[in-house]
Short mmCIF file of C-alpha atoms in Angstrom, two decimals:
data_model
loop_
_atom_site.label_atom_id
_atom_site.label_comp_id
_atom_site.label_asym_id
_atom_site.label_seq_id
_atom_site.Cartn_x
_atom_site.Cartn_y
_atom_site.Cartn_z
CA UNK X 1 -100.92 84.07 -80.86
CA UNK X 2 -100.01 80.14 -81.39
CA UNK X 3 -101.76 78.35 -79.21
CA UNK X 4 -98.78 76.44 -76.37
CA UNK X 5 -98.77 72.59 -76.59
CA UNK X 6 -98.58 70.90 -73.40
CA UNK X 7 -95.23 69.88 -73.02
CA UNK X 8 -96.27 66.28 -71.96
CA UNK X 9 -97.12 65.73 -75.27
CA UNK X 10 -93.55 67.21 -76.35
CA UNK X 11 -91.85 64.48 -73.85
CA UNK X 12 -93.52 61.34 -75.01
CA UNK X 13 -92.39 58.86 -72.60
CA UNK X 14 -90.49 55.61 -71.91
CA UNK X 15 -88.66 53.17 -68.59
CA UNK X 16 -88.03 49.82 -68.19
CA UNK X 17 -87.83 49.17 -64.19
CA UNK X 18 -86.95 45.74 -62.99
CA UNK X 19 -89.13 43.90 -60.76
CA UNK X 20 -86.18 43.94 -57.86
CA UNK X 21 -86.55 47.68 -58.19
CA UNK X 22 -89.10 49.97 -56.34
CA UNK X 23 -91.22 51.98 -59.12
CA UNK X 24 -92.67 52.21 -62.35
CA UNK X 25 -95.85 52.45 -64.97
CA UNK X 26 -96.98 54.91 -66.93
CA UNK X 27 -98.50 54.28 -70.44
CA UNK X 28 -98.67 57.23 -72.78
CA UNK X 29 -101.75 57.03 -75.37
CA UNK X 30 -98.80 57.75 -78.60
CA UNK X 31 -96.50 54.20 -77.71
CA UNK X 32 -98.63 51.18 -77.59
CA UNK X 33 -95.94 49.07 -77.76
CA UNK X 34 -94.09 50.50 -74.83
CA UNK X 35 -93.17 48.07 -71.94
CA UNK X 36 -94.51 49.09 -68.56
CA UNK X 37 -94.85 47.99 -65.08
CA UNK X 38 -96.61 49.74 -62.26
CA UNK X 39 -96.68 50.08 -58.94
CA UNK X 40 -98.70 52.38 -56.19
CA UNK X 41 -97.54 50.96 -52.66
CA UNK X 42 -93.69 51.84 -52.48
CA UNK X 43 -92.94 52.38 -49.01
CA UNK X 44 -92.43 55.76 -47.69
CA UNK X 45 -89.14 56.96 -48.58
CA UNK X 46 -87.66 54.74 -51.02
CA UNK X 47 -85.52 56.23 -52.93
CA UNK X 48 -85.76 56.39 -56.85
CA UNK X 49 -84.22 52.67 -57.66
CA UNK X 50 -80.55 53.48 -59.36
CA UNK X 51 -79.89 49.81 -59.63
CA UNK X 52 -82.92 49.13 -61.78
CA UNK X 53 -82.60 48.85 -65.58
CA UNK X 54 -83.47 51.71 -67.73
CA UNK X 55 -83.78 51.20 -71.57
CA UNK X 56 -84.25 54.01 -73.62
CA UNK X 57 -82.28 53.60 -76.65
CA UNK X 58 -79.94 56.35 -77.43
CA UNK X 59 -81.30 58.99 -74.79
CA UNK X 60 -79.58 59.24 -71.53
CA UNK X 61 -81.44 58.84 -68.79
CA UNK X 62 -81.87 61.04 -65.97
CA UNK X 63 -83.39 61.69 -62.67
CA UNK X 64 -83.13 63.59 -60.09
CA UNK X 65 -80.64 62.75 -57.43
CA UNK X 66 -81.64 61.56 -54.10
CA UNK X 67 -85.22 60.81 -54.76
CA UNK X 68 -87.68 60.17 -52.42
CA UNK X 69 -91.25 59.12 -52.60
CA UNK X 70 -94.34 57.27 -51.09
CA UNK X 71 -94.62 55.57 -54.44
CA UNK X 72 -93.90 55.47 -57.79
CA UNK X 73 -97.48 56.03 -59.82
CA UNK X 74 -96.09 54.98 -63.26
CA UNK X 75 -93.92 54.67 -65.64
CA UNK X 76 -93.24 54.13 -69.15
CA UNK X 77 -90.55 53.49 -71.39
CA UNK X 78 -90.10 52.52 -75.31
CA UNK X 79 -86.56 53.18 -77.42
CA UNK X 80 -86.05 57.33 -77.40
CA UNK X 81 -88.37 58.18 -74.53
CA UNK X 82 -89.19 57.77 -70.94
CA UNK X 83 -90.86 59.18 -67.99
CA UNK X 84 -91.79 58.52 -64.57
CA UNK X 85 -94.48 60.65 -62.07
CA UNK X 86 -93.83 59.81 -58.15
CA UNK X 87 -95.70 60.52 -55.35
CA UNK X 88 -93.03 62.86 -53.10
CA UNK X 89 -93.23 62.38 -49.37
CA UNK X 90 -94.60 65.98 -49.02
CA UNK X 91 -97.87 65.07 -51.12
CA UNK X 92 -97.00 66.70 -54.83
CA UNK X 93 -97.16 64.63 -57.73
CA UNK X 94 -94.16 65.16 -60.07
CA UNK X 95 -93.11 63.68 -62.98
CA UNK X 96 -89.99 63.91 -65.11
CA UNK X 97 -88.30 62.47 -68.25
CA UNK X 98 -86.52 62.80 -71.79
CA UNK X 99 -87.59 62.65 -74.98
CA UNK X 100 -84.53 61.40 -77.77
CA UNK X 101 -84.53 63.36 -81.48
CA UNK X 102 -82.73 63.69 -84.33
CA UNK X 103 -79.58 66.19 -83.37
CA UNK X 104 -79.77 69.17 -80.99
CA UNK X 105 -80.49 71.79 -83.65
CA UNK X 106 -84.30 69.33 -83.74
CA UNK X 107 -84.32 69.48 -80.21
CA UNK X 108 -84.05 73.19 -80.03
CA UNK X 109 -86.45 74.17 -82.59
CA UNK X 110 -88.80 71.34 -80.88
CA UNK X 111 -89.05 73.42 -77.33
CA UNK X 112 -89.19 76.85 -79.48
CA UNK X 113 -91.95 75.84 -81.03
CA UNK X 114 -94.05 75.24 -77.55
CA UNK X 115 -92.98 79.34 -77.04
CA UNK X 116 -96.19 81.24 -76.44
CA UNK X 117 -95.32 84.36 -79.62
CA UNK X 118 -96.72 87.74 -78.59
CA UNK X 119 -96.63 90.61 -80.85
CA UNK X 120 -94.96 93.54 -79.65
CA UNK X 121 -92.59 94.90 -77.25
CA UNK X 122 -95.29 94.91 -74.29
CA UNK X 123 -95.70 96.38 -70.86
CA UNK X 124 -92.67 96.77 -68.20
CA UNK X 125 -93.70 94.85 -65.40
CA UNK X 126 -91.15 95.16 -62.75
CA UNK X 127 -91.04 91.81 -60.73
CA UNK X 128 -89.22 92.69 -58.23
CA UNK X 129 -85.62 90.35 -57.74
CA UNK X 130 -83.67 92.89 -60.32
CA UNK X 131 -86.50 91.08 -63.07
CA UNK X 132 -87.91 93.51 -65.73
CA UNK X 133 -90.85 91.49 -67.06
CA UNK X 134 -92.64 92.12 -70.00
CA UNK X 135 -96.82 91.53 -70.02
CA UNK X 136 -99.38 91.18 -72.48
CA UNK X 137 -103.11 91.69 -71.55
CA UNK X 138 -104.21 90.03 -74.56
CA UNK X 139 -102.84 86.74 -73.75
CA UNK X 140 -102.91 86.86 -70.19
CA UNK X 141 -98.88 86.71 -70.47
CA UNK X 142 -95.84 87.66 -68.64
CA UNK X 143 -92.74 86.80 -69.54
CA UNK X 144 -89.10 87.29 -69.55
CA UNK X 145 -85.27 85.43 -70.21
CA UNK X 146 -83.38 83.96 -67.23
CA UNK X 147 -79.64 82.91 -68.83
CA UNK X 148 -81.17 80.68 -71.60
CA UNK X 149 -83.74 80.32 -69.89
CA UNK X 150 -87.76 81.83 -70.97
CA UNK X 151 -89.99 82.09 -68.57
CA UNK X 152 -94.01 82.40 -68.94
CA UNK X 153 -96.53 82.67 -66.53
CA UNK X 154 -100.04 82.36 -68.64
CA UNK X 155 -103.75 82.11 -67.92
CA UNK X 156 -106.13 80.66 -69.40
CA UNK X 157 -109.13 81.84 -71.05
CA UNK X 158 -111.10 84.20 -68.90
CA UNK X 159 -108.46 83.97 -65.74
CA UNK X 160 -108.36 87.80 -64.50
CA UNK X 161 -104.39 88.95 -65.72
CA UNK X 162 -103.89 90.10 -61.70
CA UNK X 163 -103.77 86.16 -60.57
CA UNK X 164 -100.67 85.96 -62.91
CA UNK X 165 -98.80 88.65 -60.95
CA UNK X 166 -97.90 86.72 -57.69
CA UNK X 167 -96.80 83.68 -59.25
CA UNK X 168 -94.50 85.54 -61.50
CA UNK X 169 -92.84 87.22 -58.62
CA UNK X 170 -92.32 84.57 -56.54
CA UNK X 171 -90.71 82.73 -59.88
CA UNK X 172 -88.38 85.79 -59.98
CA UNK X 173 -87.52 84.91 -56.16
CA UNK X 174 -86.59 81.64 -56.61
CA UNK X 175 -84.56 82.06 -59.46
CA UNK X 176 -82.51 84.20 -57.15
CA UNK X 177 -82.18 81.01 -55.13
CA UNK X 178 -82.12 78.35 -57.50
CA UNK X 179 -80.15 77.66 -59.91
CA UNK X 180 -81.93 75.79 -63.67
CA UNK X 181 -80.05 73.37 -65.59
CA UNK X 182 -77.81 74.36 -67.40
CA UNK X 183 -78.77 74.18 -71.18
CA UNK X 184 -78.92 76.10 -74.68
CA UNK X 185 -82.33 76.66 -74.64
CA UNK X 186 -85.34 75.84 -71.48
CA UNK X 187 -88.67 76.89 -70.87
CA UNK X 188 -90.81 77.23 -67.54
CA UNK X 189 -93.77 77.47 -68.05
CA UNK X 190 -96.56 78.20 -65.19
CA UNK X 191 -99.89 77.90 -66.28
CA UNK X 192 -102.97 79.56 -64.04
CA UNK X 193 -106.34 79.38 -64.26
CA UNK X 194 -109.66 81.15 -62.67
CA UNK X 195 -109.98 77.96 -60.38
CA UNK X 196 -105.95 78.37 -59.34
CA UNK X 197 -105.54 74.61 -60.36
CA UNK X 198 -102.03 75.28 -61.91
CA UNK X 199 -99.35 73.42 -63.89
CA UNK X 200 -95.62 74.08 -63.60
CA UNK X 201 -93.62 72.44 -66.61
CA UNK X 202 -89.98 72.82 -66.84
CA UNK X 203 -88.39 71.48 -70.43
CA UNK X 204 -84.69 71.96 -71.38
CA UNK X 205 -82.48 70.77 -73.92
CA UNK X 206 -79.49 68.49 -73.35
CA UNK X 207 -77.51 67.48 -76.78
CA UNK X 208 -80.29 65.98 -79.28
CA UNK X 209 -82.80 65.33 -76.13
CA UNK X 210 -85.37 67.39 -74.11
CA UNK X 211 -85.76 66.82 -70.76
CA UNK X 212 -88.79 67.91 -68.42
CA UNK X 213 -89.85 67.65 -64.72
CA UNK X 214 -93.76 68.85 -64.29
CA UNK X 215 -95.95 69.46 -61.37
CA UNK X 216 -99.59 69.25 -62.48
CA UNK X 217 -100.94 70.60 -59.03
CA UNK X 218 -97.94 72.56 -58.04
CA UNK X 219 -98.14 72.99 -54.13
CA UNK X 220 -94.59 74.12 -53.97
CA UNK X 221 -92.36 76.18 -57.23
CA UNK X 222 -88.96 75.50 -55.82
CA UNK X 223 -89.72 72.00 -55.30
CA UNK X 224 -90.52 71.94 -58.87
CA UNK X 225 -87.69 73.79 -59.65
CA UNK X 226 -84.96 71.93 -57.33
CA UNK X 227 -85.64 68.83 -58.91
CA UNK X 228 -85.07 70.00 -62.36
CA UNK X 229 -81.76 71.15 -61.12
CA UNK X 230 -81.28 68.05 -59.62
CA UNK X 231 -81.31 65.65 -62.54
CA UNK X 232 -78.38 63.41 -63.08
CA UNK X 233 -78.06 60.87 -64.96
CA UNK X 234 -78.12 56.88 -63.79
CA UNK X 235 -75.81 54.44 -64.67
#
């Protein structure tokens, strides 16, 4: 099995915020020369600041429409990248952003690579939903397509395969419910662990960029999910 790469470290980041607007700073370890500007006492409810000046090169920016948060944590932006992790009113910590390459063929074969392989047809693993799931004991795996779409729900070492089952099915639920971007290619990806500290990461492709909303902590999937399906982009 290859091991998965986070897919923060696929979406290295970038944004530019004005200081009329409401948000911003996050500095990712891989730009040093990325301009940044922070803030952590946004009132409650301001909404994500449309008016404010967003500079990533070539890569459109997006975010998801009708934002609300306590705060903006940070931000980040240099040319080709950007990303920005708010504090939403109901407590979760999300983040989302783009990350520019070379054409969309790159892109693709970028957010294949991040694809968890496993050998084998596997087990059926009826989700319930109408979802036929496919699992693999070995890597604490269960996965399956959703239009062009892949979806994995993974442990990590030593998490007992049975704490994977839930979150699957309620995945299968939502997607009943919610509807993805649309894209060529996207991967959710819901990570679980022994200690049920969890990260849902969402990554799609768009032309030559990948885009990605992630919940580190996730206290809510279709949250998660509904602002991936939310992103627009800002003029």
């Amino acid at each position: 099995m290859l091991p998965k790469r986070s897919l923060i470290a696929v979406t290295t980041i970038a944004i530019l915020v004005s200081s009329s607007a409401a948000g911003c700073g996050i500095s990712h370890p891989h730009h040093h020369n990325a301009k940044s500007k922070s803030q952590t006492t946004s009132p409650s409810g301001v909404s994500f600041p449309t008016q404010a000046h967003l500079s990533a090169g070539k890569l459109l920016i997006m975010a998801p429409a009708d934002l609300k948060a306590k705060s903006t944590l940070r931000s980040s932006s240099r040319s080709g990248t950007y990303n920005v992790t708010v504090l939403t009113d109901s407590g979760a910590q999300m983040s989302f952003g783009g990350q520019y390459y070379a054409s969309s063929r790159r892109a693709r074969q970028t957010l294949i690579n991040d694809l968890i392989v496993s050998p084998g047809p596997g087990t059926r693993d009826p989700l319930g939903s109408g979802v036929i799931a496919r699992k693999y004991h070995q890597q604490h795996l269960i996965t399956w397509t959703h239009d062009h779409w892949i979806i994995e729900i993974s442990g990590a070492s030593g998490t007992p395969f049975s704490l994977l089952q839930k979150p699957a099915s309620t995945i299968a639920t939502l997607l009943n419910e919610v509807s993805l971007p649309a894209t060529s290619q996207g991967l959710l990806h819901w990570t679980i662990t022994r200690k049920t500290v969890t990260s849902i990461d969402l990554a799609w492709t768009k032309g030559a960029a990948i885009y990605h909303v992630i919940q580190p902590q996730p206290k809510n999937a279709r949250a998660a999910m509904q602002m991936a399906a939310s992103m627009v982009p800002i003029p």
